[in-house]
Amino acid sequence: MSGRRILFVDRDGTLIEEPADQQIDSYAKLRFMPGMLPALLKLRDAGFSFVMVSNQDGLGTASFPREHFEGPQQLLLQLLESQGIAFEAVLIDASFEHEGRPTRKPGVGLLLPWLRDRGVDLAGSAVVGDRETDLQLAENLGCRGFRIGPGFGDWAAVAHELADAPRRARIRRTTSETDVAVEVDLDREAPARVDTGIGFLDHMLEQLGRHAGFDLALRCRGDLRVDAHHSVEDVALALGQALRDALADKRGIGRYGDSSGRGALTLPMDEALAGAALDLGGRPLFVFDGAIPGDAVGGLPTSLVPHFFRSLCDAAGMALHLQVRGEDAHHVVEAAFKAVARALRQAIRRDGRLLPSTKGRL
């Protein structure tokens, strides 16, 4: 699903080093874990929000006075906030293990608001801690868990796994007319593997993957004995959905693209000329200007080319303006696919950490 991703972070042994007595009750004991700050900044830039979840055995008792805890705790929060790391919640359980309270990790009692929030993508969220109980908490929440410490991992590995994760999607669309399977990896370039039963459409989809710069595997089995309409439409719908799923919350993408990269909106192929400009803002729209000569090219009816792009826009949540002109149908259609691909390359490229919208979501 697409939604807010949360990093549920343990404190002692994760954000800060844990002393031998397991109590950070003085400023002298406050030491950051190696690599913690750059990792949190990287994860923030990747769109994660932060929630601190910590067991503090007996906090508030004579053996661990609250005033001894609060000074180092507030300094920790202030130092992190000064560097751009803020926690949307700080959740502390002060019970002892033998009490068995549901608010103590790995119990989820303190995290019920996030479990109930439909705007939180738990599958895309993660728990980071230094103990087995943190991994159990992750399992109870239904998200990924990472353990930090000798023999396990470090903050750099966690940040790489979560922030640099390739944008992939796999879609299976099955109807009484077609069976379409699509896989995309937007962060890997590789020759496309396409088999739709329509040779020229295969060639165009190979061009789309190559010039858009992503890995594409697509197979379609359709009722070609009737005609190509169902196969073309369902291939476009499945591919559009795969693009939408792989982009997820779209944080950091270019969002907009055009076929020239300079605003000229021109891509030539011999006598044919095509131009494309698109927006991945989530509002589907297709505007077509021009004409494709002839009735078919390579077994693909030319009337289905605009229909392909309209269906792609509907499923991907994309606004696309496409212009074509030319005398040879093969050249016109191929120029159109390449123009859209070049525009798409710009739009899906990661070029920052911010969401490319003042609305706060796409």
mmCIF file of C-alpha atoms in Angstrom:
data_model
loop_
_atom_site.group_PDB
_atom_site.id
_atom_site.type_symbol
_atom_site.label_atom_id
_atom_site.label_comp_id
_atom_site.label_asym_id
_atom_site.label_seq_id
_atom_site.Cartn_x
_atom_site.Cartn_y
_atom_site.Cartn_z
ATOM 1 C CA MET A 1 0.000 0.000 0.000
ATOM 2 C CA SER A 2 0.979 3.673 -0.223
ATOM 3 C CA GLY A 3 1.047 5.630 3.047
ATOM 4 C CA ARG A 4 3.217 7.031 5.807
ATOM 5 C CA ARG A 5 6.211 4.896 6.676
ATOM 6 C CA ILE A 6 7.292 4.864 10.308
ATOM 7 C CA LEU A 7 10.628 3.885 11.809
ATOM 8 C CA PHE A 8 9.957 2.598 15.329
ATOM 9 C CA VAL A 9 13.305 3.140 17.039
ATOM 10 C CA ASP A 10 14.611 1.710 20.293
ATOM 11 C CA ARG A 11 16.748 4.026 22.437
ATOM 12 C CA ASP A 12 19.468 2.346 24.546
ATOM 13 C CA GLY A 13 21.857 0.334 22.416
ATOM 14 C CA THR A 14 20.279 1.731 19.255
ATOM 15 C CA LEU A 15 20.262 5.530 19.290
ATOM 16 C CA ILE A 16 22.724 5.752 22.161
ATOM 17 C CA GLU A 17 25.205 3.314 23.623
ATOM 18 C CA GLU A 18 23.980 1.258 26.557
ATOM 19 C CA PRO A 19 26.255 1.250 29.629
ATOM 20 C CA ALA A 20 27.045 -1.834 31.678
ATOM 21 C CA ASP A 21 24.441 -0.972 34.320
ATOM 22 C CA GLN A 22 21.802 -0.489 31.559
ATOM 23 C CA GLN A 23 20.767 2.926 32.910
ATOM 24 C CA ILE A 24 21.598 6.215 31.262
ATOM 25 C CA ASP A 25 21.049 8.351 34.323
ATOM 26 C CA SER A 26 23.740 10.989 33.843
ATOM 27 C CA TYR A 27 25.025 13.215 31.056
ATOM 28 C CA ALA A 28 28.396 11.459 31.187
ATOM 29 C CA LYS A 29 26.770 8.244 29.978
ATOM 30 C CA LEU A 30 25.204 9.812 26.886
ATOM 31 C CA ARG A 31 27.045 8.601 23.765
ATOM 32 C CA PHE A 32 25.612 8.273 20.236
ATOM 33 C CA MET A 33 25.738 4.954 18.426
ATOM 34 C CA PRO A 34 28.190 5.006 15.488
ATOM 35 C CA GLY A 35 26.582 6.047 12.212
ATOM 36 C CA MET A 36 23.201 6.729 13.822
ATOM 37 C CA LEU A 37 22.786 10.376 12.818
ATOM 38 C CA PRO A 38 23.685 10.113 9.091
ATOM 39 C CA ALA A 39 21.488 7.017 8.846
ATOM 40 C CA LEU A 40 18.487 8.799 10.384
ATOM 41 C CA LEU A 41 19.011 11.778 8.077
ATOM 42 C CA LYS A 42 19.090 9.464 5.077
ATOM 43 C CA LEU A 43 15.919 7.719 6.234
ATOM 44 C CA ARG A 44 14.226 11.056 6.872
ATOM 45 C CA ASP A 45 15.089 12.108 3.333
ATOM 46 C CA ALA A 46 13.607 8.827 2.090
ATOM 47 C CA GLY A 47 10.293 9.767 3.706
ATOM 48 C CA PHE A 48 10.333 7.973 7.051
ATOM 49 C CA SER A 49 8.841 9.459 10.219
ATOM 50 C CA PHE A 50 10.256 8.477 13.606
ATOM 51 C CA VAL A 51 8.706 7.065 16.777
ATOM 52 C CA MET A 52 10.889 6.234 19.778
ATOM 53 C CA VAL A 53 9.835 3.110 21.705
ATOM 54 C CA SER A 54 11.839 2.146 24.766
ATOM 55 C CA ASN A 55 11.585 -0.109 27.817
ATOM 56 C CA GLN A 56 13.045 1.659 30.868
ATOM 57 C CA ASP A 57 12.823 -0.871 33.693
ATOM 58 C CA GLY A 58 11.670 0.707 36.936
ATOM 59 C CA LEU A 59 11.797 4.289 35.744
ATOM 60 C CA GLY A 60 10.471 6.495 38.523
ATOM 61 C CA THR A 61 11.515 4.149 41.331
ATOM 62 C CA ALA A 62 14.212 4.821 43.927
ATOM 63 C CA SER A 63 16.728 2.829 41.881
ATOM 64 C CA PHE A 64 16.076 4.911 38.745
ATOM 65 C CA PRO A 65 14.675 8.361 39.637
ATOM 66 C CA ARG A 66 12.840 10.056 36.793
ATOM 67 C CA GLU A 67 14.830 13.269 37.193
ATOM 68 C CA HIS A 68 18.035 11.318 36.484
ATOM 69 C CA PHE A 69 16.478 10.026 33.261
ATOM 70 C CA GLU A 70 14.926 13.256 31.969
ATOM 71 C CA GLY A 71 18.113 15.329 31.694
ATOM 72 C CA PRO A 72 20.001 13.017 29.305
ATOM 73 C CA GLN A 73 16.734 12.179 27.501
ATOM 74 C CA GLN A 74 15.907 15.821 26.776
ATOM 75 C CA LEU A 75 19.480 16.525 25.680
ATOM 76 C CA LEU A 76 19.307 13.573 23.290
ATOM 77 C CA LEU A 77 16.051 14.846 21.766
ATOM 78 C CA GLN A 78 17.333 18.423 21.506
ATOM 79 C CA LEU A 79 20.580 17.378 19.847
ATOM 80 C CA LEU A 80 18.761 15.238 17.293
ATOM 81 C CA GLU A 81 16.185 17.931 16.612
ATOM 82 C CA SER A 82 18.960 20.478 16.031
ATOM 83 C CA GLN A 83 20.170 18.227 13.216
ATOM 84 C CA GLY A 84 16.726 17.841 11.664
ATOM 85 C CA ILE A 85 15.603 14.628 13.383
ATOM 86 C CA ALA A 86 12.300 14.983 15.238
ATOM 87 C CA PHE A 87 10.165 12.208 16.746
ATOM 88 C CA GLU A 88 6.426 12.348 16.258
ATOM 89 C CA ALA A 89 6.098 10.436 19.532
ATOM 90 C CA VAL A 90 8.353 9.276 22.367
ATOM 91 C CA LEU A 91 6.906 6.175 24.058
ATOM 92 C CA ILE A 92 8.464 4.951 27.287
ATOM 93 C CA ASP A 93 7.342 1.900 29.263
ATOM 94 C CA ALA A 94 8.598 1.907 32.853
ATOM 95 C CA SER A 95 7.407 -1.552 33.889
ATOM 96 C CA PHE A 96 9.533 -4.556 34.794
ATOM 97 C CA GLU A 97 9.635 -7.652 32.586
ATOM 98 C CA HIS A 98 7.999 -9.877 35.233
ATOM 99 C CA GLU A 99 4.898 -7.645 35.241
ATOM 100 C CA GLY A 100 4.023 -8.719 31.686
ATOM 101 C CA ARG A 101 2.295 -5.484 30.729
ATOM 102 C CA PRO A 102 1.031 -5.128 27.128
ATOM 103 C CA THR A 103 2.754 -1.744 26.884
ATOM 104 C CA ARG A 104 6.190 -3.311 27.330
ATOM 105 C CA LYS A 105 8.023 -4.400 24.191
ATOM 106 C CA PRO A 106 7.434 -6.705 22.403
ATOM 107 C CA GLY A 107 3.852 -5.863 23.320
ATOM 108 C CA VAL A 108 2.151 -3.312 21.075
ATOM 109 C CA GLY A 109 0.067 -1.570 23.716
ATOM 110 C CA LEU A 110 1.823 1.766 23.249
ATOM 111 C CA LEU A 111 1.553 1.529 19.463
ATOM 112 C CA LEU A 112 -2.172 0.949 19.016
ATOM 113 C CA PRO A 113 -2.747 4.392 17.423
ATOM 114 C CA TRP A 114 -0.326 3.495 14.620
ATOM 115 C CA LEU A 115 -1.849 0.047 14.194
ATOM 116 C CA ARG A 116 -5.276 1.621 13.782
ATOM 117 C CA ASP A 117 -4.174 4.461 11.485
ATOM 118 C CA ARG A 118 -5.128 3.547 7.914
ATOM 119 C CA GLY A 119 -2.729 6.206 6.680
ATOM 120 C CA VAL A 120 0.274 4.256 7.984
ATOM 121 C CA ASP A 121 1.962 1.754 5.686
ATOM 122 C CA LEU A 122 2.998 -0.849 8.247
ATOM 123 C CA ALA A 123 4.381 -3.178 5.591
ATOM 124 C CA GLY A 124 6.715 -0.381 4.513
ATOM 125 C CA SER A 125 7.600 0.594 8.086
ATOM 126 C CA ALA A 126 10.314 -0.928 10.266
ATOM 127 C CA VAL A 127 11.531 -1.471 13.822
ATOM 128 C CA VAL A 128 15.196 -0.897 14.695
ATOM 129 C CA GLY A 129 16.580 -2.120 17.997
ATOM 130 C CA ASP A 130 19.365 -4.048 19.673
ATOM 131 C CA ARG A 131 17.450 -6.968 21.195
ATOM 132 C CA GLU A 132 15.398 -9.937 20.149
ATOM 133 C CA THR A 133 12.346 -8.250 21.680
ATOM 134 C CA ASP A 134 12.644 -5.529 19.029
ATOM 135 C CA LEU A 135 12.441 -8.138 16.291
ATOM 136 C CA GLN A 136 9.439 -9.663 18.043
ATOM 137 C CA LEU A 137 7.840 -6.215 18.170
ATOM 138 C CA ALA A 138 8.335 -5.905 14.410
ATOM 139 C CA GLU A 139 6.631 -9.252 13.895
ATOM 140 C CA ASN A 140 3.724 -8.206 16.118
ATOM 141 C CA LEU A 141 3.325 -4.964 14.163
ATOM 142 C CA GLY A 142 3.554 -6.669 10.795
ATOM 143 C CA CYS A 143 6.603 -4.743 9.622
ATOM 144 C CA ARG A 144 10.297 -5.372 9.027
ATOM 145 C CA GLY A 145 12.742 -5.638 11.902
ATOM 146 C CA PHE A 146 16.455 -4.801 12.072
ATOM 147 C CA ARG A 147 18.782 -5.659 14.940
ATOM 148 C CA ILE A 148 21.840 -3.531 15.602
ATOM 149 C CA GLY A 149 24.904 -4.696 17.499
ATOM 150 C CA PRO A 150 27.937 -7.005 17.329
ATOM 151 C CA GLY A 151 27.218 -9.949 15.068
ATOM 152 C CA PHE A 152 24.050 -8.385 13.666
ATOM 153 C CA GLY A 153 24.149 -5.115 11.745
ATOM 154 C CA ASP A 154 24.797 -1.395 11.926
ATOM 155 C CA TRP A 155 22.990 1.813 11.098
ATOM 156 C CA ALA A 156 24.594 2.132 7.654
ATOM 157 C CA ALA A 157 23.208 -1.266 6.635
ATOM 158 C CA VAL A 158 19.730 -0.385 7.920
ATOM 159 C CA ALA A 159 19.683 2.911 6.029
ATOM 160 C CA HIS A 160 20.887 1.259 2.833
ATOM 161 C CA GLU A 161 18.258 -1.450 2.999
ATOM 162 C CA LEU A 162 15.364 0.908 3.708
ATOM 163 C CA ALA A 163 16.324 4.109 1.880
ATOM 164 C CA ASP A 164 18.039 2.674 -1.191
ATOM 165 C CA ALA A 165 15.475 -0.055 -1.743
ATOM 166 C CA PRO A 166 14.747 -0.410 -5.452
ATOM 167 C CA ARG A 167 11.282 0.576 -6.573
ATOM 168 C CA ARG A 168 9.787 -2.679 -7.795
ATOM 169 C CA ALA A 169 6.297 -3.937 -8.510
ATOM 170 C CA ARG A 170 4.694 -7.111 -9.777
ATOM 171 C CA ILE A 171 1.168 -7.138 -11.226
ATOM 172 C CA ARG A 172 -0.993 -10.027 -12.403
ATOM 173 C CA ARG A 173 -4.161 -9.019 -14.246
ATOM 174 C CA THR A 174 -6.457 -11.876 -15.237
ATOM 175 C CA THR A 175 -9.811 -11.552 -16.964
ATOM 176 C CA SER A 176 -11.942 -13.812 -19.147
ATOM 177 C CA GLU A 177 -10.193 -12.209 -22.127
ATOM 178 C CA THR A 178 -6.547 -11.849 -21.079
ATOM 179 C CA ASP A 179 -3.908 -12.950 -18.597
ATOM 180 C CA VAL A 180 -1.184 -10.323 -18.109
ATOM 181 C CA ALA A 181 1.880 -10.526 -15.845
ATOM 182 C CA VAL A 182 4.132 -7.474 -15.429
ATOM 183 C CA GLU A 183 7.275 -6.872 -13.390
ATOM 184 C CA VAL A 184 9.094 -3.535 -13.245
ATOM 185 C CA ASP A 185 12.215 -2.346 -11.447
ATOM 186 C CA LEU A 186 12.504 1.412 -11.851
ATOM 187 C CA ASP A 187 16.076 1.496 -10.533
ATOM 188 C CA ARG A 188 17.605 -1.090 -12.849
ATOM 189 C CA GLU A 189 18.275 -0.839 -16.559
ATOM 190 C CA ALA A 190 18.117 -4.099 -18.487
ATOM 191 C CA PRO A 191 16.807 -5.333 -21.837
ATOM 192 C CA ALA A 192 13.035 -5.739 -21.697
ATOM 193 C CA ARG A 193 11.531 -9.213 -21.914
ATOM 194 C CA VAL A 194 8.149 -8.897 -23.605
ATOM 195 C CA ASP A 195 5.757 -11.412 -25.128
ATOM 196 C CA THR A 196 2.225 -10.222 -25.905
ATOM 197 C CA GLY A 197 1.527 -12.271 -29.035
ATOM 198 C CA ILE A 198 1.587 -9.019 -31.047
ATOM 199 C CA GLY A 199 5.067 -8.641 -32.499
ATOM 200 C CA PHE A 200 5.004 -4.906 -33.098
ATOM 201 C CA LEU A 201 3.596 -4.204 -29.615
ATOM 202 C CA ASP A 202 6.443 -6.270 -28.171
ATOM 203 C CA HIS A 203 8.901 -4.102 -30.077
ATOM 204 C CA MET A 204 7.263 -0.896 -28.800
ATOM 205 C CA LEU A 205 7.268 -2.050 -25.186
ATOM 206 C CA GLU A 206 10.933 -2.983 -25.513
ATOM 207 C CA GLN A 207 11.573 0.575 -26.714
ATOM 208 C CA LEU A 208 9.564 1.946 -23.797
ATOM 209 C CA GLY A 209 11.618 0.054 -21.222
ATOM 210 C CA ARG A 210 14.937 0.846 -22.881
ATOM 211 C CA HIS A 211 14.392 4.576 -23.327
ATOM 212 C CA ALA A 212 12.598 5.092 -20.010
ATOM 213 C CA GLY A 213 15.535 3.404 -18.301
ATOM 214 C CA PHE A 214 13.822 0.705 -16.266
ATOM 215 C CA ASP A 215 13.702 -3.072 -16.222
ATOM 216 C CA LEU A 216 10.496 -4.496 -17.716
ATOM 217 C CA ALA A 217 9.244 -8.053 -17.960
ATOM 218 C CA LEU A 218 5.775 -8.515 -19.453
ATOM 219 C CA ARG A 219 3.795 -11.471 -20.718
ATOM 220 C CA CYS A 220 0.261 -11.477 -22.091
ATOM 221 C CA ARG A 221 -1.984 -14.294 -23.249
ATOM 222 C CA GLY A 222 -5.053 -12.819 -24.861
ATOM 223 C CA ASP A 223 -7.955 -13.621 -27.162
ATOM 224 C CA LEU A 224 -6.125 -12.597 -30.327
ATOM 225 C CA ARG A 225 -8.427 -14.877 -32.298
ATOM 226 C CA VAL A 226 -11.047 -12.141 -31.714
ATOM 227 C CA ASP A 227 -8.794 -9.103 -32.205
ATOM 228 C CA ALA A 228 -5.971 -7.212 -30.479
ATOM 229 C CA HIS A 229 -8.127 -4.769 -28.536
ATOM 230 C CA HIS A 230 -8.363 -6.631 -25.221
ATOM 231 C CA SER A 231 -4.678 -7.503 -25.158
ATOM 232 C CA VAL A 232 -3.515 -3.953 -25.912
ATOM 233 C CA GLU A 233 -5.851 -2.420 -23.342
ATOM 234 C CA ASP A 234 -5.075 -4.878 -20.546
ATOM 235 C CA VAL A 235 -1.327 -4.710 -21.156
ATOM 236 C CA ALA A 236 -1.516 -0.931 -20.790
ATOM 237 C CA LEU A 237 -3.650 -1.158 -17.636
ATOM 238 C CA ALA A 238 -1.350 -3.716 -16.005
ATOM 239 C CA LEU A 239 1.783 -1.765 -16.906
ATOM 240 C CA GLY A 240 0.249 1.465 -15.618
ATOM 241 C CA GLN A 241 -0.664 -0.169 -12.316
ATOM 242 C CA ALA A 242 2.847 -1.580 -11.985
ATOM 243 C CA LEU A 243 4.341 1.876 -12.498
ATOM 244 C CA ARG A 244 1.979 3.361 -9.932
ATOM 245 C CA ASP A 245 2.750 0.678 -7.348
ATOM 246 C CA ALA A 246 6.506 0.918 -7.878
ATOM 247 C CA LEU A 247 6.450 4.702 -7.436
ATOM 248 C CA ALA A 248 4.540 4.317 -4.123
ATOM 249 C CA ASP A 249 4.363 7.744 -2.422
ATOM 250 C CA LYS A 250 6.491 9.286 -5.235
ATOM 251 C CA ARG A 251 8.777 11.029 -2.777
ATOM 252 C CA GLY A 252 11.844 12.500 -4.440
ATOM 253 C CA ILE A 253 10.848 11.860 -8.061
ATOM 254 C CA GLY A 254 11.047 14.436 -10.832
ATOM 255 C CA ARG A 255 7.276 14.071 -11.381
ATOM 256 C CA TYR A 256 7.314 15.982 -14.693
ATOM 257 C CA GLY A 257 9.017 15.012 -17.922
ATOM 258 C CA ASP A 258 9.164 15.831 -21.601
ATOM 259 C CA SER A 259 10.617 13.967 -24.510
ATOM 260 C CA SER A 260 13.448 16.349 -25.279
ATOM 261 C CA GLY A 261 14.605 17.213 -21.799
ATOM 262 C CA ARG A 262 14.724 20.834 -22.908
ATOM 263 C CA GLY A 263 11.068 21.659 -23.362
ATOM 264 C CA ALA A 264 11.126 21.445 -27.161
ATOM 265 C CA LEU A 265 8.923 18.342 -27.138
ATOM 266 C CA THR A 266 10.483 16.845 -30.234
ATOM 267 C CA LEU A 267 11.787 13.375 -30.959
ATOM 268 C CA PRO A 268 12.441 12.563 -34.620
ATOM 269 C CA MET A 269 12.459 9.238 -36.407
ATOM 270 C CA ASP A 270 13.209 9.808 -40.066
ATOM 271 C CA GLU A 271 10.298 11.854 -41.434
ATOM 272 C CA ALA A 272 8.187 11.325 -38.292
ATOM 273 C CA LEU A 273 8.184 13.628 -35.315
ATOM 274 C CA ALA A 274 6.718 13.044 -31.856
ATOM 275 C CA GLY A 275 6.624 14.990 -28.633
ATOM 276 C CA ALA A 276 5.437 14.072 -25.160
ATOM 277 C CA ALA A 277 5.020 15.884 -21.866
ATOM 278 C CA LEU A 278 3.702 14.190 -18.758
ATOM 279 C CA ASP A 279 2.898 14.634 -15.087
ATOM 280 C CA LEU A 280 2.826 11.779 -12.564
ATOM 281 C CA GLY A 281 0.730 13.848 -10.164
ATOM 282 C CA GLY A 282 -2.020 11.253 -9.840
ATOM 283 C CA ARG A 283 -4.701 12.772 -12.080
ATOM 284 C CA PRO A 284 -5.170 10.667 -15.242
ATOM 285 C CA LEU A 285 -5.555 12.530 -18.524
ATOM 286 C CA PHE A 286 -4.581 11.853 -22.116
ATOM 287 C CA VAL A 287 -4.481 14.477 -24.865
ATOM 288 C CA PHE A 288 -3.545 13.315 -28.362
ATOM 289 C CA ASP A 289 -2.710 15.650 -31.213
ATOM 290 C CA GLY A 290 -2.026 14.214 -34.651
ATOM 291 C CA ALA A 291 -2.836 11.184 -36.766
ATOM 292 C CA ILE A 292 -1.261 7.813 -37.466
ATOM 293 C CA PRO A 293 -1.440 6.844 -41.154
ATOM 294 C CA GLY A 294 -2.808 3.490 -42.243
ATOM 295 C CA ASP A 295 -4.937 0.902 -40.500
ATOM 296 C CA ALA A 296 -2.267 -1.297 -38.925
ATOM 297 C CA VAL A 297 1.458 -1.771 -38.492
ATOM 298 C CA GLY A 298 3.031 -5.136 -37.751
ATOM 299 C CA GLY A 299 -0.299 -6.633 -36.672
ATOM 300 C CA LEU A 300 -1.091 -3.718 -34.339
ATOM 301 C CA PRO A 301 -4.138 -1.641 -35.387
ATOM 302 C CA THR A 302 -3.052 2.009 -35.407
ATOM 303 C CA SER A 303 -6.336 3.021 -33.763
ATOM 304 C CA LEU A 304 -5.223 1.141 -30.636
ATOM 305 C CA VAL A 305 -2.070 3.214 -30.140
ATOM 306 C CA PRO A 306 -3.879 6.236 -28.606
ATOM 307 C CA HIS A 307 -6.051 3.781 -26.689
ATOM 308 C CA PHE A 308 -2.942 2.137 -25.240
ATOM 309 C CA PHE A 309 -1.661 5.445 -23.900
ATOM 310 C CA ARG A 310 -5.083 6.454 -22.569
ATOM 311 C CA SER A 311 -5.329 3.170 -20.649
ATOM 312 C CA LEU A 312 -1.762 3.576 -19.398
ATOM 313 C CA CYS A 313 -2.623 7.040 -18.069
ATOM 314 C CA ASP A 314 -5.782 5.792 -16.367
ATOM 315 C CA ALA A 315 -3.944 3.082 -14.446
ATOM 316 C CA ALA A 316 -0.745 5.018 -13.697
ATOM 317 C CA GLY A 317 -2.471 8.226 -12.603
ATOM 318 C CA MET A 318 -0.593 10.124 -15.296
ATOM 319 C CA ALA A 319 -1.426 13.176 -17.381
ATOM 320 C CA LEU A 320 0.113 12.803 -20.844
ATOM 321 C CA HIS A 321 0.116 15.163 -23.823
ATOM 322 C CA LEU A 322 1.304 13.404 -26.979
ATOM 323 C CA GLN A 323 1.863 14.943 -30.416
ATOM 324 C CA VAL A 324 2.726 13.055 -33.598
ATOM 325 C CA ARG A 325 3.150 13.693 -37.287
ATOM 326 C CA GLY A 326 4.649 11.722 -40.139
ATOM 327 C CA GLU A 327 3.969 9.619 -43.228
ATOM 328 C CA ASP A 328 5.141 6.132 -42.234
ATOM 329 C CA ALA A 329 3.017 4.409 -39.583
ATOM 330 C CA HIS A 330 5.946 2.420 -38.195
ATOM 331 C CA HIS A 331 8.011 5.569 -37.741
ATOM 332 C CA VAL A 332 5.155 7.569 -36.217
ATOM 333 C CA VAL A 333 4.229 4.918 -33.656
ATOM 334 C CA GLU A 334 7.821 4.173 -32.706
ATOM 335 C CA ALA A 335 8.580 7.873 -32.306
ATOM 336 C CA ALA A 336 5.520 8.189 -30.057
ATOM 337 C CA PHE A 337 6.613 5.345 -27.773
ATOM 338 C CA LYS A 338 10.156 6.680 -27.581
ATOM 339 C CA ALA A 339 8.923 10.196 -26.832
ATOM 340 C CA VAL A 340 6.752 8.951 -23.984
ATOM 341 C CA ALA A 341 9.622 6.818 -22.705
ATOM 342 C CA ARG A 342 12.037 9.763 -22.676
ATOM 343 C CA ALA A 343 9.517 11.879 -20.792
ATOM 344 C CA LEU A 344 8.884 9.055 -18.355
ATOM 345 C CA ARG A 345 12.627 8.662 -17.714
ATOM 346 C CA GLN A 346 12.753 12.218 -16.380
ATOM 347 C CA ALA A 347 9.562 11.934 -14.346
ATOM 348 C CA ILE A 348 10.469 8.732 -12.450
ATOM 349 C CA ARG A 349 14.070 9.752 -11.771
ATOM 350 C CA ARG A 350 14.898 10.327 -8.132
ATOM 351 C CA ASP A 351 16.189 13.878 -7.887
ATOM 352 C CA GLY A 352 15.676 14.813 -4.235
ATOM 353 C CA ARG A 353 14.049 13.973 -0.929
ATOM 354 C CA LEU A 354 10.957 16.174 -1.074
ATOM 355 C CA LEU A 355 7.514 15.227 -2.266
ATOM 356 C CA PRO A 356 7.072 17.170 -5.536
ATOM 357 C CA SER A 357 3.770 18.742 -4.485
ATOM 358 C CA THR A 358 2.635 21.483 -2.115
ATOM 359 C CA LYS A 359 -0.447 19.377 -1.318
ATOM 360 C CA GLY A 360 1.589 17.002 0.831
ATOM 361 C CA ARG A 361 0.670 13.909 -1.177
ATOM 362 C CA LEU A 362 0.284 12.697 -4.764
#
